[in-house]
Amino acid sequence: MSDEPVLHVKGRVLVGPEDVRDELWVVDGRISYDRPSTVRDVRTVEGWALPGLVDAHCHVGLGPGGPVDADEAEKQALTDRDAGTLLIRDAGSPSDTRWIDDRDDLPNIIRAGRHIARTRRYIRNFAHEIEPDELVAYVAQEARRGDGWVKLVGDWIDRGLGDLSPCWPREAVEAAITEAHLLGARVTAHCFAESSLRDLVEAGIDCIEHATGLTDDLIPLFASRGVAIVPTLVNIATFPSMAAGGETKFPTWSAHMRRLHARRYDTVRNAYDAGIPVYVGTDAGGSLAHGLVAAEVAELVKAGIPPVEALAATTWHAREWLGRPGLTEGAPADLVVYGEDPRTDVRVLGAPSRAVLNGRVVG
């Protein structure tokens, strides 16, 4: 045992939705459910403990105009951490944030490399902008740079059509997803519209971001293939203002965005009811603030997902999906403590009393 103080977390430790224990110990940064035989210095934290929250769609190092400097990226990561988010799946960033891995006080990040978009079919300075014949090569490049994920832009406004449309032909995404899987990476895609989804799912994609275009006829396909969705409802809330901004130039697109927004809760609830895995993601970065994970969980509940399942979508289930441990024996001690039971009221997530990251109290 090192000379580091031993942390004693007592009260109610939510190892799982139904697996509740009275206490755990943090020794040398790791979780133990056995009291250490020799304890020199003990620090006690009391409350309701959860695994560190997961934001499965977040962009550290990205601002409204593209990449940001390290100081701004640090502020973003600290904001997420202080909101209880200790594990981030960074769903596309043009910044190199590997330096964060050397910081014990910042959230753990699973990177998807940089967005891969069609030329002039995404937000300027965010993505690699390429043509379909380059897609396999860029997917391979980002698979090697990332942490087991690659992010495509599946659809965006086509200015010629004046509406959302798919960015890639079917054969291109089939080849690209096959290449990613051969390299051990999973693939996800930004998708707002209906028309991009079938080709991506049938091509073998692993996850869809936003998924506002998920319709009743597509739900069985998603469910049978086990394709997850990350709805980012706090971001979908901005659709009306986006639509208003484009009304004059792109009225068809604006009307489409309003329809997608109007049925957002039905879309998420129908997906959940069909057994499609749903995970919490905020889409922080770009134009959206960081630290919104509690608000996104509340949105899932508003959509009709049971509170404990919405909680699982940012804790137990999300960590399992991403291959990271929760509050298991010997796991790194990454946990958040609350003053009340978050299973009873998910709004409790908005007021963490303590965060423990890599075995140390950081918030």
mmCIF file of C-alpha atoms in Angstrom:
data_model
loop_
_atom_site.group_PDB
_atom_site.id
_atom_site.type_symbol
_atom_site.label_atom_id
_atom_site.label_comp_id
_atom_site.label_asym_id
_atom_site.label_seq_id
_atom_site.Cartn_x
_atom_site.Cartn_y
_atom_site.Cartn_z
ATOM 1 C CA MET A 1 0.000 0.000 0.000
ATOM 2 C CA SER A 2 1.266 3.469 -0.907
ATOM 3 C CA ASP A 3 1.294 6.480 1.413
ATOM 4 C CA GLU A 4 -1.763 7.924 -0.363
ATOM 5 C CA PRO A 5 -4.804 8.365 1.928
ATOM 6 C CA VAL A 6 -7.387 5.604 1.721
ATOM 7 C CA LEU A 7 -10.792 6.830 0.592
ATOM 8 C CA HIS A 8 -13.823 5.346 2.312
ATOM 9 C CA VAL A 9 -17.090 5.832 0.420
ATOM 10 C CA LYS A 10 -20.074 4.983 2.569
ATOM 11 C CA GLY A 11 -23.820 5.289 2.314
ATOM 12 C CA ARG A 12 -25.271 3.608 -0.771
ATOM 13 C CA VAL A 13 -22.930 2.419 -3.514
ATOM 14 C CA LEU A 14 -24.871 1.736 -6.734
ATOM 15 C CA VAL A 15 -22.758 -0.986 -8.305
ATOM 16 C CA GLY A 16 -25.744 -1.706 -10.536
ATOM 17 C CA PRO A 17 -29.423 -0.738 -10.644
ATOM 18 C CA GLU A 18 -30.228 -3.417 -8.061
ATOM 19 C CA ASP A 19 -26.752 -4.129 -6.677
ATOM 20 C CA VAL A 20 -26.492 -1.654 -3.802
ATOM 21 C CA ARG A 21 -23.755 -1.903 -1.194
ATOM 22 C CA ASP A 22 -23.033 0.012 1.961
ATOM 23 C CA GLU A 23 -19.439 1.033 1.333
ATOM 24 C CA LEU A 24 -16.333 0.726 -0.764
ATOM 25 C CA TRP A 25 -12.673 1.563 -0.264
ATOM 26 C CA VAL A 26 -10.256 3.203 -2.645
ATOM 27 C CA VAL A 27 -6.741 1.890 -2.176
ATOM 28 C CA ASP A 28 -3.928 2.944 -4.505
ATOM 29 C CA GLY A 29 -6.514 4.327 -6.892
ATOM 30 C CA ARG A 30 -8.482 1.061 -7.132
ATOM 31 C CA ILE A 31 -11.846 -0.040 -5.798
ATOM 32 C CA SER A 32 -12.031 -2.627 -3.043
ATOM 33 C CA TYR A 33 -14.988 -3.938 -1.116
ATOM 34 C CA ASP A 34 -12.730 -5.279 1.625
ATOM 35 C CA ARG A 35 -11.571 -2.986 4.396
ATOM 36 C CA PRO A 36 -7.777 -2.588 4.178
ATOM 37 C CA SER A 37 -5.958 -4.453 6.926
ATOM 38 C CA THR A 38 -3.635 -1.531 7.550
ATOM 39 C CA VAL A 39 -5.071 1.959 7.346
ATOM 40 C CA ARG A 40 -2.954 4.968 8.228
ATOM 41 C CA ASP A 41 -4.945 7.830 6.780
ATOM 42 C CA VAL A 42 -8.627 7.563 5.845
ATOM 43 C CA ARG A 43 -10.811 10.144 4.149
ATOM 44 C CA THR A 44 -14.544 9.463 4.269
ATOM 45 C CA VAL A 45 -17.106 10.529 1.687
ATOM 46 C CA GLU A 46 -20.792 9.862 2.310
ATOM 47 C CA GLY A 47 -23.753 9.728 -0.049
ATOM 48 C CA TRP A 48 -25.096 7.885 -3.073
ATOM 49 C CA ALA A 49 -22.235 6.727 -5.293
ATOM 50 C CA LEU A 50 -22.479 6.028 -9.028
ATOM 51 C CA PRO A 51 -19.873 5.086 -11.609
ATOM 52 C CA GLY A 52 -18.492 8.221 -13.241
ATOM 53 C CA LEU A 53 -21.046 9.461 -15.753
ATOM 54 C CA VAL A 54 -20.559 8.887 -19.474
ATOM 55 C CA ASP A 55 -21.099 11.457 -22.201
ATOM 56 C CA ALA A 56 -21.084 9.297 -25.316
ATOM 57 C CA HIS A 57 -21.221 12.220 -27.746
ATOM 58 C CA CYS A 58 -18.933 15.055 -26.772
ATOM 59 C CA HIS A 59 -16.286 17.146 -28.544
ATOM 60 C CA VAL A 60 -13.330 18.251 -26.444
ATOM 61 C CA GLY A 61 -11.035 20.589 -28.336
ATOM 62 C CA LEU A 62 -13.765 21.839 -30.672
ATOM 63 C CA GLY A 63 -15.337 25.303 -30.706
ATOM 64 C CA PRO A 64 -17.778 27.139 -32.994
ATOM 65 C CA GLY A 65 -15.001 27.945 -35.469
ATOM 66 C CA GLY A 66 -13.178 24.616 -35.359
ATOM 67 C CA PRO A 67 -10.228 23.535 -33.203
ATOM 68 C CA VAL A 68 -9.467 25.396 -29.974
ATOM 69 C CA ASP A 69 -6.216 25.752 -28.055
ATOM 70 C CA ALA A 70 -5.207 23.574 -25.116
ATOM 71 C CA ASP A 71 -6.336 26.123 -22.506
ATOM 72 C CA GLU A 72 -9.869 26.148 -23.916
ATOM 73 C CA ALA A 73 -9.920 22.365 -24.267
ATOM 74 C CA GLU A 74 -8.886 22.085 -20.614
ATOM 75 C CA LYS A 75 -11.782 24.341 -19.578
ATOM 76 C CA GLN A 76 -14.179 22.158 -21.567
ATOM 77 C CA ALA A 77 -12.888 18.969 -19.948
ATOM 78 C CA LEU A 78 -13.041 20.492 -16.460
ATOM 79 C CA THR A 79 -16.618 21.644 -17.031
ATOM 80 C CA ASP A 80 -17.622 18.114 -17.992
ATOM 81 C CA ARG A 81 -15.748 16.644 -15.034
ATOM 82 C CA ASP A 82 -17.365 18.986 -12.543
ATOM 83 C CA ALA A 83 -20.769 17.956 -13.928
ATOM 84 C CA GLY A 84 -19.931 14.331 -13.087
ATOM 85 C CA THR A 85 -18.804 13.217 -16.557
ATOM 86 C CA LEU A 86 -15.671 11.153 -16.028
ATOM 87 C CA LEU A 87 -15.752 9.181 -19.291
ATOM 88 C CA ILE A 88 -16.201 10.806 -22.700
ATOM 89 C CA ARG A 89 -16.585 9.272 -26.117
ATOM 90 C CA ASP A 90 -15.248 12.151 -28.187
ATOM 91 C CA ALA A 91 -17.361 11.850 -31.332
ATOM 92 C CA GLY A 92 -15.025 13.787 -33.600
ATOM 93 C CA SER A 93 -12.514 16.555 -32.968
ATOM 94 C CA PRO A 94 -9.953 18.327 -35.154
ATOM 95 C CA SER A 95 -7.730 18.914 -32.105
ATOM 96 C CA ASP A 96 -5.041 16.628 -30.748
ATOM 97 C CA THR A 97 -6.137 16.046 -27.157
ATOM 98 C CA ARG A 98 -3.792 13.160 -26.312
ATOM 99 C CA TRP A 99 -2.149 15.345 -23.689
ATOM 100 C CA ILE A 100 -5.302 14.940 -21.602
ATOM 101 C CA ASP A 101 -4.403 11.281 -21.103
ATOM 102 C CA ASP A 102 -1.459 12.403 -18.966
ATOM 103 C CA ARG A 103 -3.718 14.355 -16.601
ATOM 104 C CA ASP A 104 -5.133 12.384 -13.672
ATOM 105 C CA ASP A 105 -7.603 15.196 -12.951
ATOM 106 C CA LEU A 106 -9.353 15.235 -16.355
ATOM 107 C CA PRO A 107 -11.968 12.830 -17.746
ATOM 108 C CA ASN A 108 -10.940 9.731 -19.624
ATOM 109 C CA ILE A 109 -11.510 10.114 -23.361
ATOM 110 C CA ILE A 110 -12.309 7.515 -26.017
ATOM 111 C CA ARG A 111 -11.612 9.235 -29.329
ATOM 112 C CA ALA A 112 -13.208 8.746 -32.716
ATOM 113 C CA GLY A 113 -10.573 10.764 -34.558
ATOM 114 C CA ARG A 114 -11.736 13.649 -36.722
ATOM 115 C CA HIS A 115 -15.133 13.781 -38.431
ATOM 116 C CA ILE A 116 -15.124 12.529 -42.018
ATOM 117 C CA ALA A 117 -17.502 14.522 -44.217
ATOM 118 C CA ARG A 118 -18.326 15.032 -47.866
ATOM 119 C CA THR A 119 -16.792 18.094 -49.506
ATOM 120 C CA ARG A 120 -18.720 21.258 -48.554
ATOM 121 C CA ARG A 121 -21.332 19.149 -46.749
ATOM 122 C CA TYR A 122 -20.592 19.952 -43.119
ATOM 123 C CA ILE A 123 -19.565 22.726 -40.733
ATOM 124 C CA ARG A 124 -16.436 24.502 -41.927
ATOM 125 C CA ASN A 125 -13.153 23.587 -40.165
ATOM 126 C CA PHE A 126 -14.662 20.636 -38.299
ATOM 127 C CA ALA A 127 -14.012 17.657 -40.561
ATOM 128 C CA HIS A 128 -11.885 16.057 -43.204
ATOM 129 C CA GLU A 129 -13.867 16.982 -46.334
ATOM 130 C CA ILE A 130 -13.411 14.326 -49.000
ATOM 131 C CA GLU A 131 -15.062 12.499 -51.877
ATOM 132 C CA PRO A 132 -16.398 8.916 -51.830
ATOM 133 C CA ASP A 133 -13.349 7.381 -53.514
ATOM 134 C CA GLU A 134 -11.235 8.619 -50.581
ATOM 135 C CA LEU A 135 -13.536 7.343 -47.826
ATOM 136 C CA VAL A 136 -11.868 3.985 -47.156
ATOM 137 C CA ALA A 137 -8.425 5.569 -46.833
ATOM 138 C CA TYR A 138 -9.622 8.262 -44.446
ATOM 139 C CA VAL A 139 -11.579 5.780 -42.348
ATOM 140 C CA ALA A 140 -8.447 3.654 -42.043
ATOM 141 C CA GLN A 141 -6.425 6.712 -41.052
ATOM 142 C CA GLU A 142 -8.872 7.792 -38.338
ATOM 143 C CA ALA A 143 -9.303 4.220 -37.101
ATOM 144 C CA ARG A 144 -5.571 4.124 -36.437
ATOM 145 C CA ARG A 145 -5.603 7.553 -34.774
ATOM 146 C CA GLY A 146 -8.648 6.965 -32.605
ATOM 147 C CA ASP A 147 -9.477 4.733 -29.678
ATOM 148 C CA GLY A 148 -11.654 2.170 -31.399
ATOM 149 C CA TRP A 149 -14.196 4.469 -33.075
ATOM 150 C CA VAL A 150 -14.548 6.360 -36.367
ATOM 151 C CA LYS A 151 -17.080 9.144 -36.998
ATOM 152 C CA LEU A 152 -18.755 9.768 -40.370
ATOM 153 C CA VAL A 153 -21.087 12.594 -41.321
ATOM 154 C CA GLY A 154 -23.910 10.536 -42.771
ATOM 155 C CA ASP A 155 -26.110 13.352 -44.021
ATOM 156 C CA TRP A 156 -26.200 17.146 -44.209
ATOM 157 C CA ILE A 157 -27.963 19.812 -46.167
ATOM 158 C CA ASP A 158 -27.453 19.549 -49.919
ATOM 159 C CA ARG A 159 -27.657 23.144 -51.087
ATOM 160 C CA GLY A 160 -28.648 22.047 -54.566
ATOM 161 C CA LEU A 161 -31.645 20.145 -53.219
ATOM 162 C CA GLY A 162 -32.373 22.572 -50.425
ATOM 163 C CA ASP A 163 -32.808 19.727 -47.916
ATOM 164 C CA LEU A 164 -30.979 17.032 -45.979
ATOM 165 C CA SER A 165 -29.627 14.174 -48.077
ATOM 166 C CA PRO A 166 -27.147 11.294 -47.663
ATOM 167 C CA CYS A 167 -23.472 12.167 -48.080
ATOM 168 C CA TRP A 168 -22.196 8.795 -49.299
ATOM 169 C CA PRO A 169 -23.203 6.160 -51.854
ATOM 170 C CA ARG A 170 -24.007 2.739 -50.422
ATOM 171 C CA GLU A 171 -20.940 0.996 -51.868
ATOM 172 C CA ALA A 172 -18.607 3.590 -50.332
ATOM 173 C CA VAL A 173 -19.930 3.178 -46.803
ATOM 174 C CA GLU A 174 -19.953 -0.613 -47.113
ATOM 175 C CA ALA A 175 -16.281 -0.628 -48.026
ATOM 176 C CA ALA A 176 -15.390 1.940 -45.377
ATOM 177 C CA ILE A 177 -17.211 0.201 -42.530
ATOM 178 C CA THR A 178 -15.680 -3.128 -43.528
ATOM 179 C CA GLU A 179 -12.229 -1.531 -43.421
ATOM 180 C CA ALA A 180 -12.866 -0.010 -39.987
ATOM 181 C CA HIS A 181 -14.011 -3.343 -38.588
ATOM 182 C CA LEU A 182 -10.933 -5.077 -39.992
ATOM 183 C CA LEU A 183 -8.854 -2.531 -38.083
ATOM 184 C CA GLY A 184 -10.783 -3.182 -34.869
ATOM 185 C CA ALA A 185 -12.757 0.066 -34.864
ATOM 186 C CA ARG A 186 -16.482 0.650 -34.581
ATOM 187 C CA VAL A 187 -18.187 3.231 -36.764
ATOM 188 C CA THR A 188 -20.775 5.839 -35.908
ATOM 189 C CA ALA A 189 -22.417 8.510 -38.046
ATOM 190 C CA HIS A 190 -24.089 11.862 -37.649
ATOM 191 C CA CYS A 191 -27.598 11.462 -39.110
ATOM 192 C CA PHE A 192 -30.517 13.845 -38.907
ATOM 193 C CA ALA A 193 -32.598 12.622 -41.842
ATOM 194 C CA GLU A 194 -34.504 9.468 -42.662
ATOM 195 C CA SER A 195 -32.898 8.792 -46.035
ATOM 196 C CA SER A 196 -29.350 8.049 -44.858
ATOM 197 C CA LEU A 197 -30.192 5.409 -42.280
ATOM 198 C CA ARG A 198 -31.001 2.196 -44.142
ATOM 199 C CA ASP A 199 -27.810 2.142 -46.190
ATOM 200 C CA LEU A 200 -25.643 2.805 -43.152
ATOM 201 C CA VAL A 201 -27.282 0.137 -41.008
ATOM 202 C CA GLU A 202 -27.302 -2.473 -43.762
ATOM 203 C CA ALA A 203 -23.642 -1.627 -44.403
ATOM 204 C CA GLY A 204 -22.864 -2.675 -40.818
ATOM 205 C CA ILE A 205 -22.614 0.563 -38.875
ATOM 206 C CA ASP A 206 -22.450 0.243 -35.091
ATOM 207 C CA CYS A 207 -24.136 3.444 -33.891
ATOM 208 C CA ILE A 208 -26.111 6.424 -35.140
ATOM 209 C CA GLU A 209 -25.792 9.872 -33.585
ATOM 210 C CA HIS A 210 -28.953 12.003 -33.192
ATOM 211 C CA ALA A 211 -31.138 9.522 -35.138
ATOM 212 C CA THR A 212 -33.972 12.020 -35.509
ATOM 213 C CA GLY A 213 -34.925 10.374 -38.799
ATOM 214 C CA LEU A 214 -35.564 6.980 -37.231
ATOM 215 C CA THR A 215 -39.018 5.940 -38.426
ATOM 216 C CA ASP A 216 -41.256 3.026 -37.511
ATOM 217 C CA ASP A 217 -40.299 1.095 -40.648
ATOM 218 C CA LEU A 218 -36.574 1.377 -39.799
ATOM 219 C CA ILE A 219 -36.837 0.497 -36.104
ATOM 220 C CA PRO A 220 -36.962 -3.304 -36.659
ATOM 221 C CA LEU A 221 -33.799 -3.086 -38.777
ATOM 222 C CA PHE A 222 -31.941 -1.191 -36.040
ATOM 223 C CA ALA A 223 -33.186 -3.607 -33.382
ATOM 224 C CA SER A 224 -32.258 -6.744 -35.322
ATOM 225 C CA ARG A 225 -28.748 -5.436 -36.054
ATOM 226 C CA GLY A 226 -28.188 -4.149 -32.502
ATOM 227 C CA VAL A 227 -27.363 -0.649 -33.753
ATOM 228 C CA ALA A 228 -27.248 1.826 -30.869
ATOM 229 C CA ILE A 229 -28.462 5.412 -30.946
ATOM 230 C CA VAL A 230 -27.213 8.467 -29.058
ATOM 231 C CA PRO A 231 -30.115 10.947 -29.403
ATOM 232 C CA THR A 232 -28.435 14.134 -28.071
ATOM 233 C CA LEU A 233 -31.828 15.631 -27.239
ATOM 234 C CA VAL A 234 -30.280 18.742 -25.680
ATOM 235 C CA ASN A 235 -28.863 19.440 -29.120
ATOM 236 C CA ILE A 236 -32.069 18.554 -30.986
ATOM 237 C CA ALA A 237 -33.723 21.270 -28.879
ATOM 238 C CA THR A 238 -31.858 23.785 -31.053
ATOM 239 C CA PHE A 239 -33.563 22.636 -34.279
ATOM 240 C CA PRO A 240 -36.293 25.345 -34.220
ATOM 241 C CA SER A 241 -33.735 28.139 -34.001
ATOM 242 C CA MET A 242 -31.651 26.498 -36.734
ATOM 243 C CA ALA A 243 -34.752 26.212 -38.906
ATOM 244 C CA ALA A 244 -35.629 29.848 -38.347
ATOM 245 C CA GLY A 245 -32.138 30.890 -39.419
ATOM 246 C CA GLY A 246 -32.420 29.017 -42.712
ATOM 247 C CA GLU A 247 -36.070 29.715 -43.470
ATOM 248 C CA THR A 248 -35.551 32.253 -46.233
ATOM 249 C CA LYS A 249 -32.855 30.414 -48.164
ATOM 250 C CA PHE A 250 -33.840 26.783 -47.512
ATOM 251 C CA PRO A 251 -37.565 26.594 -46.651
ATOM 252 C CA THR A 252 -37.818 22.850 -47.384
ATOM 253 C CA TRP A 253 -34.906 22.092 -45.058
ATOM 254 C CA SER A 254 -36.359 24.349 -42.356
ATOM 255 C CA ALA A 255 -39.724 22.592 -42.464
ATOM 256 C CA HIS A 256 -37.987 19.216 -42.335
ATOM 257 C CA MET A 257 -35.948 20.208 -39.268
ATOM 258 C CA ARG A 258 -39.111 21.347 -37.495
ATOM 259 C CA ARG A 259 -40.824 18.016 -38.203
ATOM 260 C CA LEU A 260 -37.834 16.088 -36.874
ATOM 261 C CA HIS A 261 -37.869 18.228 -33.735
ATOM 262 C CA ALA A 262 -41.617 17.839 -33.200
ATOM 263 C CA ARG A 263 -41.436 14.048 -33.083
ATOM 264 C CA ARG A 264 -38.115 13.749 -31.229
ATOM 265 C CA TYR A 265 -39.554 12.276 -28.036
ATOM 266 C CA ASP A 266 -41.716 9.767 -29.898
ATOM 267 C CA THR A 267 -38.667 8.724 -31.918
ATOM 268 C CA VAL A 268 -36.580 8.013 -28.831
ATOM 269 C CA ARG A 269 -39.369 6.284 -26.914
ATOM 270 C CA ASN A 270 -40.257 4.042 -29.863
ATOM 271 C CA ALA A 271 -36.604 3.083 -30.276
ATOM 272 C CA TYR A 272 -36.270 2.228 -26.588
ATOM 273 C CA ASP A 273 -39.532 0.249 -26.589
ATOM 274 C CA ALA A 274 -38.238 -1.818 -29.528
ATOM 275 C CA GLY A 275 -35.070 -2.758 -27.655
ATOM 276 C CA ILE A 276 -32.659 -0.446 -29.483
ATOM 277 C CA PRO A 277 -29.781 0.498 -27.144
ATOM 278 C CA VAL A 278 -29.989 4.187 -26.208
ATOM 279 C CA TYR A 279 -27.068 6.059 -24.634
ATOM 280 C CA VAL A 280 -26.539 9.525 -23.227
ATOM 281 C CA GLY A 281 -24.674 12.090 -25.302
ATOM 282 C CA THR A 282 -24.862 15.868 -25.260
ATOM 283 C CA ASP A 283 -23.026 16.958 -28.442
ATOM 284 C CA ALA A 284 -21.078 19.422 -26.302
ATOM 285 C CA GLY A 285 -18.513 21.400 -28.246
ATOM 286 C CA GLY A 286 -19.010 23.363 -31.406
ATOM 287 C CA SER A 287 -21.883 25.645 -30.468
ATOM 288 C CA LEU A 288 -23.233 23.699 -27.478
ATOM 289 C CA ALA A 289 -22.021 24.147 -23.907
ATOM 290 C CA HIS A 290 -20.226 21.440 -21.980
ATOM 291 C CA GLY A 291 -21.510 19.996 -18.705
ATOM 292 C CA LEU A 292 -25.032 19.102 -19.885
ATOM 293 C CA VAL A 293 -25.074 15.383 -19.097
ATOM 294 C CA ALA A 294 -27.705 15.714 -16.329
ATOM 295 C CA ALA A 295 -29.960 17.690 -18.656
ATOM 296 C CA GLU A 296 -29.681 14.970 -21.312
ATOM 297 C CA VAL A 297 -30.648 12.235 -18.848
ATOM 298 C CA ALA A 298 -33.685 14.318 -17.858
ATOM 299 C CA GLU A 299 -34.594 14.646 -21.548
ATOM 300 C CA LEU A 300 -34.523 10.860 -21.973
ATOM 301 C CA VAL A 301 -36.924 10.555 -19.049
ATOM 302 C CA LYS A 302 -39.156 13.203 -20.608
ATOM 303 C CA ALA A 303 -39.146 11.120 -23.794
ATOM 304 C CA GLY A 304 -40.569 8.181 -21.857
ATOM 305 C CA ILE A 305 -37.534 6.118 -20.872
ATOM 306 C CA PRO A 306 -37.869 4.874 -17.255
ATOM 307 C CA PRO A 307 -35.627 6.860 -14.882
ATOM 308 C CA VAL A 308 -33.416 3.917 -13.904
ATOM 309 C CA GLU A 309 -32.890 3.025 -17.564
ATOM 310 C CA ALA A 310 -32.050 6.633 -18.406
ATOM 311 C CA LEU A 311 -29.574 6.567 -15.525
ATOM 312 C CA ALA A 312 -28.095 3.311 -16.839
ATOM 313 C CA ALA A 313 -27.626 4.992 -20.237
ATOM 314 C CA THR A 314 -24.984 7.253 -18.677
ATOM 315 C CA THR A 315 -23.568 4.790 -16.126
ATOM 316 C CA TRP A 316 -23.684 0.979 -16.036
ATOM 317 C CA HIS A 317 -24.901 0.229 -19.554
ATOM 318 C CA ALA A 318 -22.873 2.996 -21.176
ATOM 319 C CA ARG A 319 -19.636 1.854 -19.575
ATOM 320 C CA GLU A 320 -20.253 -1.736 -20.587
ATOM 321 C CA TRP A 321 -20.962 -0.632 -24.179
ATOM 322 C CA LEU A 322 -17.703 1.308 -24.298
ATOM 323 C CA GLY A 323 -15.714 -1.466 -22.665
ATOM 324 C CA ARG A 324 -14.893 0.410 -19.477
ATOM 325 C CA PRO A 325 -15.482 -0.879 -15.931
ATOM 326 C CA GLY A 326 -17.895 0.500 -13.405
ATOM 327 C CA LEU A 327 -17.689 0.078 -9.632
ATOM 328 C CA THR A 328 -16.225 -3.415 -9.747
ATOM 329 C CA GLU A 329 -13.558 -4.916 -7.542
ATOM 330 C CA GLY A 330 -10.106 -3.791 -8.650
ATOM 331 C CA ALA A 331 -11.377 -1.238 -11.184
ATOM 332 C CA PRO A 332 -9.982 2.298 -11.323
ATOM 333 C CA ALA A 333 -11.902 4.408 -8.822
ATOM 334 C CA ASP A 334 -13.927 6.743 -11.036
ATOM 335 C CA LEU A 335 -17.152 7.633 -9.286
ATOM 336 C CA VAL A 336 -19.538 10.453 -8.457
ATOM 337 C CA VAL A 337 -21.292 10.952 -5.128
ATOM 338 C CA TYR A 338 -24.692 12.601 -4.641
ATOM 339 C CA GLY A 339 -26.694 13.708 -1.634
ATOM 340 C CA GLU A 340 -29.845 11.835 -2.705
ATOM 341 C CA ASP A 341 -30.825 8.731 -4.637
ATOM 342 C CA PRO A 342 -30.584 9.538 -8.373
ATOM 343 C CA ARG A 343 -32.746 6.515 -9.194
ATOM 344 C CA THR A 344 -35.675 8.274 -7.550
ATOM 345 C CA ASP A 345 -35.146 11.597 -9.287
ATOM 346 C CA VAL A 346 -32.591 11.909 -12.112
ATOM 347 C CA ARG A 347 -32.434 15.671 -11.556
ATOM 348 C CA VAL A 348 -30.160 14.814 -8.630
ATOM 349 C CA LEU A 349 -27.431 14.270 -11.250
ATOM 350 C CA GLY A 350 -27.233 18.027 -11.693
ATOM 351 C CA ALA A 351 -25.740 18.521 -8.224
ATOM 352 C CA PRO A 352 -22.846 16.121 -7.553
ATOM 353 C CA SER A 353 -21.334 16.560 -4.101
ATOM 354 C CA ARG A 354 -18.010 14.816 -4.883
ATOM 355 C CA ALA A 355 -16.241 13.373 -7.896
ATOM 356 C CA VAL A 356 -13.484 10.800 -7.577
ATOM 357 C CA LEU A 357 -11.266 10.342 -10.630
ATOM 358 C CA ASN A 358 -8.356 7.907 -10.758
ATOM 359 C CA GLY A 359 -8.844 7.373 -7.037
ATOM 360 C CA ARG A 360 -8.601 11.017 -6.021
ATOM 361 C CA VAL A 361 -11.290 13.477 -5.000
ATOM 362 C CA VAL A 362 -11.336 16.120 -7.736
ATOM 363 C CA GLY A 363 -14.655 17.873 -7.291
#
